[in-house]
PDB file of C-alpha atoms in Angstrom:
ATOM      1  CA  GLY A 955     163.729 117.419  -9.431  1.00  0.00           C
ATOM      2  CA  ASN A 956     160.269 116.061 -10.092  1.00  0.00           C
ATOM      3  CA  SER A 957     158.412 114.303  -7.313  1.00  0.00           C
ATOM      4  CA  VAL A 958     154.963 113.307  -6.095  1.00  0.00           C
ATOM      5  CA  THR A 959     153.945 113.128  -2.459  1.00  0.00           C
ATOM      6  CA  GLN A 960     150.833 111.303  -1.321  1.00  0.00           C
ATOM      7  CA  MET A 961     149.277 110.956   2.079  1.00  0.00           C
ATOM      8  CA  GLU A 962     150.244 107.737   3.764  1.00  0.00           C
ATOM      9  CA  GLY A 963     147.671 105.084   4.333  1.00  0.00           C
ATOM     10  CA  PRO A 964     145.921 103.023   5.075  1.00  0.00           C
ATOM     11  CA  VAL A 965     142.782 105.077   4.937  1.00  0.00           C
ATOM     12  CA  THR A 966     139.871 103.223   6.507  1.00  0.00           C
ATOM     13  CA  LEU A 967     136.347 104.490   5.929  1.00  0.00           C
ATOM     14  CA  SER A 968     132.810 103.290   6.372  1.00  0.00           C
ATOM     15  CA  GLU A 969     130.612 102.892   3.325  1.00  0.00           C
ATOM     16  CA  GLU A 970     129.085 106.193   2.140  1.00  0.00           C
ATOM     17  CA  ALA A 971     131.765 108.286   3.845  1.00  0.00           C
ATOM     18  CA  PHE A 972     133.532 111.162   2.104  1.00  0.00           C
ATOM     19  CA  LEU A 973     137.000 110.443   0.755  1.00  0.00           C
ATOM     20  CA  THR A 974     139.978 112.724   0.281  1.00  0.00           C
ATOM     21  CA  ILE A 975     143.437 111.484  -0.654  1.00  0.00           C
ATOM     22  CA  ASN A 976     145.986 114.275  -0.754  1.00  0.00           C
ATOM     23  CA  CYS A 977     148.565 114.569  -3.522  1.00  0.00           C
ATOM     24  CA  THR A 978     151.110 117.340  -4.031  1.00  0.00           C
ATOM     25  CA  TYR A 979     153.815 117.548  -6.626  1.00  0.00           C
ATOM     26  CA  THR A 980     157.082 119.240  -7.495  1.00  0.00           C
ATOM     27  CA  ALA A 981     157.831 119.754 -11.159  1.00  0.00           C
ATOM     28  CA  THR A 982     159.170 122.158 -13.706  1.00  0.00           C
ATOM     29  CA  GLY A 983     156.490 123.615 -15.921  1.00  0.00           C
ATOM     30  CA  TYR A 984     152.940 122.312 -15.873  1.00  0.00           C
ATOM     31  CA  PRO A 985     152.915 118.546 -16.217  1.00  0.00           C
ATOM     32  CA  SER A 986     149.854 116.417 -16.848  1.00  0.00           C
ATOM     33  CA  LEU A 987     148.610 114.761 -13.655  1.00  0.00           C
ATOM     34  CA  PHE A 988     147.036 111.348 -13.199  1.00  0.00           C
ATOM     35  CA  TRP A 989     145.310 109.171 -10.658  1.00  0.00           C
ATOM     36  CA  TYR A 990     145.655 105.430 -11.144  1.00  0.00           C
ATOM     37  CA  VAL A 991     143.875 102.715  -9.145  1.00  0.00           C
ATOM     38  CA  GLN A 992     145.113  99.205  -8.423  1.00  0.00           C
ATOM     39  CA  TYR A 993     142.589  96.626  -7.264  1.00  0.00           C
ATOM     40  CA  PRO A 994     143.923  93.593  -5.371  1.00  0.00           C
ATOM     41  CA  GLY A 995     145.971  91.299  -7.583  1.00  0.00           C
ATOM     42  CA  GLU A 996     145.615  93.483 -10.668  1.00  0.00           C
ATOM     43  CA  GLY A 997     147.586  96.011 -12.672  1.00  0.00           C
ATOM     44  CA  LEU A 998     147.076  99.764 -12.622  1.00  0.00           C
ATOM     45  CA  GLN A 999     144.086 101.348 -14.294  1.00  0.00           C
ATOM     46  CA  LEU A1000     143.715 104.997 -15.157  1.00  0.00           C
ATOM     47  CA  LEU A1001     141.090 106.565 -12.911  1.00  0.00           C
ATOM     48  CA  LEU A1002     141.243 110.174 -14.116  1.00  0.00           C
ATOM     49  CA  LYS A1003     143.617 112.820 -15.380  1.00  0.00           C
ATOM     50  CA  ALA A1004     144.018 116.555 -15.851  1.00  0.00           C
ATOM     51  CA  THR A1005     146.298 118.116 -18.396  1.00  0.00           C
ATOM     52  CA  LYS A1006     146.356 121.795 -17.461  1.00  0.00           C
ATOM     53  CA  ALA A1007     145.841 124.123 -14.524  1.00  0.00           C
ATOM     54  CA  ASP A1008     142.275 124.347 -13.163  1.00  0.00           C
ATOM     55  CA  ASP A1009     141.203 121.277 -15.135  1.00  0.00           C
ATOM     56  CA  LYS A1010     138.990 118.858 -13.233  1.00  0.00           C
ATOM     57  CA  GLY A1011     139.280 115.161 -13.992  1.00  0.00           C
ATOM     58  CA  SER A1012     136.376 112.921 -13.060  1.00  0.00           C
ATOM     59  CA  ASN A1013     135.366 109.280 -13.372  1.00  0.00           C
ATOM     60  CA  LYS A1014     133.173 106.818 -11.436  1.00  0.00           C
ATOM     61  CA  GLY A1015     132.245 109.505  -8.900  1.00  0.00           C
ATOM     62  CA  PHE A1016     135.879 110.433  -8.218  1.00  0.00           C
ATOM     63  CA  GLU A1017     137.152 113.957  -8.900  1.00  0.00           C
ATOM     64  CA  ALA A1018     140.457 115.799  -8.751  1.00  0.00           C
ATOM     65  CA  THR A1019     141.282 119.406  -9.658  1.00  0.00           C
ATOM     66  CA  TYR A1020     144.681 120.530 -10.946  1.00  0.00           C
ATOM     67  CA  ARG A1021     145.660 123.374  -8.596  1.00  0.00           C
ATOM     68  CA  LYS A1022     148.724 125.183  -9.856  1.00  0.00           C
ATOM     69  CA  GLU A1023     148.868 127.657  -6.960  1.00  0.00           C
ATOM     70  CA  THR A1024     149.111 124.874  -4.363  1.00  0.00           C
ATOM     71  CA  THR A1025     150.754 122.289  -6.678  1.00  0.00           C
ATOM     72  CA  SER A1026     148.105 119.794  -5.668  1.00  0.00           C
ATOM     73  CA  PHE A1027     145.821 117.213  -7.251  1.00  0.00           C
ATOM     74  CA  HIS A1028     143.740 115.835  -4.383  1.00  0.00           C
ATOM     75  CA  LEU A1029     141.390 112.919  -5.069  1.00  0.00           C
ATOM     76  CA  GLU A1030     137.842 113.126  -3.697  1.00  0.00           C
ATOM     77  CA  LYS A1031     134.677 111.066  -3.712  1.00  0.00           C
ATOM     78  CA  GLY A1032     131.452 111.995  -2.017  1.00  0.00           C
ATOM     79  CA  SER A1033     130.285 108.523  -1.017  1.00  0.00           C
ATOM     80  CA  VAL A1034     132.643 105.548  -1.102  1.00  0.00           C
ATOM     81  CA  GLN A1035     131.608 101.943  -1.604  1.00  0.00           C
ATOM     82  CA  VAL A1036     133.202  98.694  -0.511  1.00  0.00           C
ATOM     83  CA  SER A1037     134.144  98.119  -4.148  1.00  0.00           C
ATOM     84  CA  ASP A1038     136.362 101.243  -4.037  1.00  0.00           C
ATOM     85  CA  SER A1039     138.811  99.422  -1.750  1.00  0.00           C
ATOM     86  CA  ALA A1040     142.116  99.552  -3.613  1.00  0.00           C
ATOM     87  CA  VAL A1041     145.484 101.302  -3.764  1.00  0.00           C
ATOM     88  CA  TYR A1042     145.421 104.752  -5.355  1.00  0.00           C
ATOM     89  CA  PHE A1043     148.488 106.275  -7.032  1.00  0.00           C
ATOM     90  CA  CYS A1044     149.026 109.882  -7.978  1.00  0.00           C
ATOM     91  CA  ALA A1045     151.454 110.468 -10.860  1.00  0.00           C
ATOM     92  CA  LEU A1046     152.853 113.165 -13.120  1.00  0.00           C
ATOM     93  CA  VAL A1047     154.441 112.990 -16.521  1.00  0.00           C
ATOM     94  CA  TYR A1048     157.932 114.358 -17.088  1.00  0.00           C
ATOM     95  CA  GLY A1049     160.825 113.979 -19.469  1.00  0.00           C
ATOM     96  CA  GLY A1050     159.576 116.031 -22.391  1.00  0.00           C
ATOM     97  CA  ALA A1051     158.987 113.862 -25.422  1.00  0.00           C
ATOM     98  CA  THR A1052     159.693 110.625 -23.551  1.00  0.00           C
ATOM     99  CA  ASN A1053     156.504 110.975 -21.449  1.00  0.00           C
ATOM    100  CA  LYS A1054     157.850 109.166 -18.409  1.00  0.00           C
ATOM    101  CA  LEU A1055     155.679 108.875 -15.298  1.00  0.00           C
ATOM    102  CA  ILE A1056     156.758 109.444 -11.733  1.00  0.00           C
ATOM    103  CA  PHE A1057     154.474 107.973  -9.083  1.00  0.00           C
ATOM    104  CA  GLY A1058     153.643 108.670  -5.493  1.00  0.00           C
ATOM    105  CA  THR A1059     154.013 105.811  -3.056  1.00  0.00           C
ATOM    106  CA  GLY A1060     150.335 104.894  -3.186  1.00  0.00           C
ATOM    107  CA  THR A1061     147.534 105.096  -0.640  1.00  0.00           C
ATOM    108  CA  LEU A1062     145.631 102.024   0.442  1.00  0.00           C
ATOM    109  CA  LEU A1063     141.906 102.636   0.892  1.00  0.00           C
ATOM    110  CA  ALA A1064     139.849 100.126   2.839  1.00  0.00           C
ATOM    111  CA  VAL A1065     136.082 100.658   2.893  1.00  0.00           C
ATOM    112  CA  GLN A1066     134.094  98.756   5.475  1.00  0.00           C
ATOM    113  CA  PRO A1067     130.395  97.898   5.103  1.00  0.00           C
TER     114      PRO A1067
ATOM    115  CA  ASN B1014     144.086  98.527 -21.228  1.00  0.00           C
ATOM    116  CA  ALA B1015     145.262  98.973 -24.830  1.00  0.00           C
ATOM    117  CA  GLY B1016     145.709  95.191 -25.115  1.00  0.00           C
ATOM    118  CA  VAL B1017     148.850  94.879 -22.972  1.00  0.00           C
ATOM    119  CA  THR B1018     149.841  91.359 -21.963  1.00  0.00           C
ATOM    120  CA  GLN B1019     152.733  90.116 -19.841  1.00  0.00           C
ATOM    121  CA  THR B1020     154.370  86.704 -19.681  1.00  0.00           C
ATOM    122  CA  PRO B1021     154.814  84.966 -17.290  1.00  0.00           C
ATOM    123  CA  LYS B1022     152.455  85.924 -14.471  1.00  0.00           C
ATOM    124  CA  PHE B1023     154.584  84.390 -11.721  1.00  0.00           C
ATOM    125  CA  ARG B1024     158.155  83.153 -11.504  1.00  0.00           C
ATOM    126  CA  VAL B1025     160.531  81.963  -8.824  1.00  0.00           C
ATOM    127  CA  LEU B1026     164.266  82.116  -9.509  1.00  0.00           C
ATOM    128  CA  LYS B1027     167.365  81.212  -7.611  1.00  0.00           C
ATOM    129  CA  THR B1028     170.111  83.792  -7.150  1.00  0.00           C
ATOM    130  CA  GLY B1029     172.258  83.950 -10.255  1.00  0.00           C
ATOM    131  CA  GLN B1030     169.678  82.537 -12.664  1.00  0.00           C
ATOM    132  CA  SER B1031     168.541  84.490 -15.674  1.00  0.00           C
ATOM    133  CA  MET B1032     165.150  85.098 -17.199  1.00  0.00           C
ATOM    134  CA  THR B1033     163.272  87.260 -19.667  1.00  0.00           C
ATOM    135  CA  LEU B1034     159.917  88.926 -19.157  1.00  0.00           C
ATOM    136  CA  LEU B1035     157.821  89.613 -22.228  1.00  0.00           C
ATOM    137  CA  CYS B1036     155.471  92.535 -22.727  1.00  0.00           C
ATOM    138  CA  ALA B1037     153.292  92.500 -25.816  1.00  0.00           C
ATOM    139  CA  GLN B1038     150.796  95.000 -27.224  1.00  0.00           C
ATOM    140  CA  ASP B1039     148.164  94.263 -29.817  1.00  0.00           C
ATOM    141  CA  MET B1040     148.211  97.756 -31.302  1.00  0.00           C
ATOM    142  CA  ASN B1041     150.863  99.883 -32.952  1.00  0.00           C
ATOM    143  CA  HIS B1042     151.973 102.259 -30.215  1.00  0.00           C
ATOM    144  CA  GLU B1043     155.482 103.615 -30.126  1.00  0.00           C
ATOM    145  CA  TYR B1044     156.251 104.116 -26.439  1.00  0.00           C
ATOM    146  CA  MET B1045     156.634 101.233 -23.986  1.00  0.00           C
ATOM    147  CA  TYR B1046     157.878 101.151 -20.385  1.00  0.00           C
ATOM    148  CA  TRP B1047     158.997  98.710 -17.698  1.00  0.00           C
ATOM    149  CA  TYR B1048     158.355  99.506 -14.016  1.00  0.00           C
ATOM    150  CA  ARG B1049     158.905  97.671 -10.789  1.00  0.00           C
ATOM    151  CA  GLN B1050     156.584  97.967  -7.817  1.00  0.00           C
ATOM    152  CA  ASP B1051     157.865  97.536  -4.285  1.00  0.00           C
ATOM    153  CA  PRO B1052     156.001  98.047  -0.997  1.00  0.00           C
ATOM    154  CA  GLY B1053     156.046 101.644   0.162  1.00  0.00           C
ATOM    155  CA  MET B1054     157.870 102.855  -2.949  1.00  0.00           C
ATOM    156  CA  GLY B1055     155.219 103.108  -5.619  1.00  0.00           C
ATOM    157  CA  LEU B1056     156.289 102.267  -9.156  1.00  0.00           C
ATOM    158  CA  ARG B1057     159.760 103.077 -10.431  1.00  0.00           C
ATOM    159  CA  LEU B1058     160.809 103.193 -14.064  1.00  0.00           C
ATOM    160  CA  ILE B1059     163.439 100.637 -15.093  1.00  0.00           C
ATOM    161  CA  HIS B1060     163.809 101.140 -18.856  1.00  0.00           C
ATOM    162  CA  TYR B1061     161.696 102.490 -21.657  1.00  0.00           C
ATOM    163  CA  SER B1062     161.505 102.575 -25.437  1.00  0.00           C
ATOM    164  CA  VAL B1063     160.232 105.269 -27.779  1.00  0.00           C
ATOM    165  CA  GLY B1064     160.105 103.033 -30.825  1.00  0.00           C
ATOM    166  CA  GLU B1065     161.281  99.841 -32.468  1.00  0.00           C
ATOM    167  CA  GLY B1066     165.024  99.376 -32.047  1.00  0.00           C
ATOM    168  CA  THR B1067     165.352 102.036 -29.325  1.00  0.00           C
ATOM    169  CA  THR B1068     165.780 101.682 -25.570  1.00  0.00           C
ATOM    170  CA  ALA B1069     166.777 104.021 -22.755  1.00  0.00           C
ATOM    171  CA  LYS B1070     167.468 103.859 -19.034  1.00  0.00           C
ATOM    172  CA  GLY B1071     164.958 104.914 -16.444  1.00  0.00           C
ATOM    173  CA  GLU B1072     165.315 105.547 -12.742  1.00  0.00           C
ATOM    174  CA  VAL B1073     166.501 102.073 -11.620  1.00  0.00           C
ATOM    175  CA  PRO B1074     168.151 100.316 -14.616  1.00  0.00           C
ATOM    176  CA  ASP B1075     171.006  98.458 -12.883  1.00  0.00           C
ATOM    177  CA  GLY B1076     170.822  94.676 -13.208  1.00  0.00           C
ATOM    178  CA  TYR B1077     168.360  94.769 -16.111  1.00  0.00           C
ATOM    179  CA  ASN B1078     168.597  94.823 -19.877  1.00  0.00           C
ATOM    180  CA  VAL B1079     165.899  95.397 -22.465  1.00  0.00           C
ATOM    181  CA  SER B1080     165.292  94.937 -26.151  1.00  0.00           C
ATOM    182  CA  ARG B1081     162.678  96.167 -28.619  1.00  0.00           C
ATOM    183  CA  LEU B1082     163.367  94.231 -31.790  1.00  0.00           C
ATOM    184  CA  LYS B1083     159.719  94.250 -32.830  1.00  0.00           C
ATOM    185  CA  LYS B1084     157.388  97.168 -32.249  1.00  0.00           C
ATOM    186  CA  GLN B1085     154.811  94.984 -30.503  1.00  0.00           C
ATOM    187  CA  ASN B1086     157.205  93.431 -27.990  1.00  0.00           C
ATOM    188  CA  PHE B1087     159.350  94.856 -25.204  1.00  0.00           C
ATOM    189  CA  LEU B1088     161.569  92.370 -23.388  1.00  0.00           C
ATOM    190  CA  LEU B1089     163.051  92.822 -19.911  1.00  0.00           C
ATOM    191  CA  GLY B1090     166.000  90.608 -19.020  1.00  0.00           C
ATOM    192  CA  LEU B1091     167.676  89.724 -15.770  1.00  0.00           C
ATOM    193  CA  GLU B1092     171.096  88.247 -16.523  1.00  0.00           C
ATOM    194  CA  SER B1093     171.987  87.228 -12.959  1.00  0.00           C
ATOM    195  CA  ALA B1094     169.051  87.552 -10.610  1.00  0.00           C
ATOM    196  CA  ALA B1095     169.519  88.881  -7.080  1.00  0.00           C
ATOM    197  CA  PRO B1096     167.112  88.831  -4.105  1.00  0.00           C
ATOM    198  CA  SER B1097     166.855  92.634  -4.404  1.00  0.00           C
ATOM    199  CA  GLN B1098     165.080  92.075  -7.709  1.00  0.00           C
ATOM    200  CA  THR B1099     162.158  90.368  -5.996  1.00  0.00           C
ATOM    201  CA  SER B1100     159.300  92.591  -7.049  1.00  0.00           C
ATOM    202  CA  VAL B1101     156.200  92.932  -9.169  1.00  0.00           C
ATOM    203  CA  TYR B1102     157.032  94.072 -12.689  1.00  0.00           C
ATOM    204  CA  PHE B1103     154.622  96.062 -14.819  1.00  0.00           C
ATOM    205  CA  CYS B1104     154.800  96.935 -18.459  1.00  0.00           C
ATOM    206  CA  ALA B1105     153.002  99.989 -19.799  1.00  0.00           C
ATOM    207  CA  VAL B1106     152.175 101.296 -23.266  1.00  0.00           C
ATOM    208  CA  LEU B1107     151.556 104.948 -24.062  1.00  0.00           C
ATOM    209  CA  GLN B1108     148.425 105.338 -26.147  1.00  0.00           C
ATOM    210  CA  GLY B1109     149.700 108.190 -28.267  1.00  0.00           C
ATOM    211  CA  VAL B1110     152.845 110.288 -28.221  1.00  0.00           C
ATOM    212  CA  LEU B1111     151.812 113.370 -26.256  1.00  0.00           C
ATOM    213  CA  ALA B1112     152.380 114.258 -22.603  1.00  0.00           C
ATOM    214  CA  THR B1113     148.603 114.407 -22.243  1.00  0.00           C
ATOM    215  CA  ASP B1114     148.172 110.809 -23.407  1.00  0.00           C
ATOM    216  CA  THR B1115     147.697 107.881 -21.053  1.00  0.00           C
ATOM    217  CA  GLN B1116     149.909 104.943 -20.192  1.00  0.00           C
ATOM    218  CA  TYR B1117     148.045 101.633 -20.034  1.00  0.00           C
ATOM    219  CA  PHE B1118     149.416  98.871 -17.862  1.00  0.00           C
ATOM    220  CA  GLY B1119     149.677  95.124 -18.179  1.00  0.00           C
ATOM    221  CA  PRO B1120     148.567  92.765 -15.388  1.00  0.00           C
ATOM    222  CA  GLY B1121     152.067  92.363 -13.943  1.00  0.00           C
ATOM    223  CA  THR B1122     154.630  89.628 -13.287  1.00  0.00           C
ATOM    224  CA  ARG B1123     155.362  88.637  -9.720  1.00  0.00           C
ATOM    225  CA  LEU B1124     159.020  87.600  -9.450  1.00  0.00           C
ATOM    226  CA  THR B1125     160.629  86.050  -6.395  1.00  0.00           C
ATOM    227  CA  VAL B1126     164.396  85.565  -6.240  1.00  0.00           C
ATOM    228  CA  LEU B1127     165.576  83.174  -3.549  1.00  0.00           C
TER     229      LEU B1127
END
């Protein structure tokens, strides 16, 4: 079946460090892939997405490339800030016309000054 | 966030009580979803709707019912609450109808069942 696997957190980094959060998926076909971010006490916000193989999604300095050959969609940022502290969720869409999302378990990022 | 609101923000229930959570959108989108978020498990789909008058089961539908009588509103009901339903509940609206479109989430309802 369809599934998303994320690296477990928490991930603790110092400000200006390089960030990678790994995400791999299992799915039939080539689903659209998403990264959502959840700041403390808030709902989920779309961070970026990619809708086909080799696409790169980017937003706010974050990037992720849709790698079909490795079924991965790793999230990266060159220099994190304290304000990036949040939970990050990788997700894929499945279910044909119903466009349902399946999420990874989330990765907590804590950035220290 | 596509104008998605949820009511209430917080609620405490006793086992066996009932309640209804309301999700409302201020646009005219067809697809709406209810998820629950539990520690270490990400978000899981409870029920969803692809248009007014339609509903369907998601991954974890047991103990919940839903209705979509008006296009703008998607209601999630708990008929007899159980402690296992303690969770944070999120509603989402799909901005479009394609698999490449984005789901936008409401701010959530934190429910505690004692």
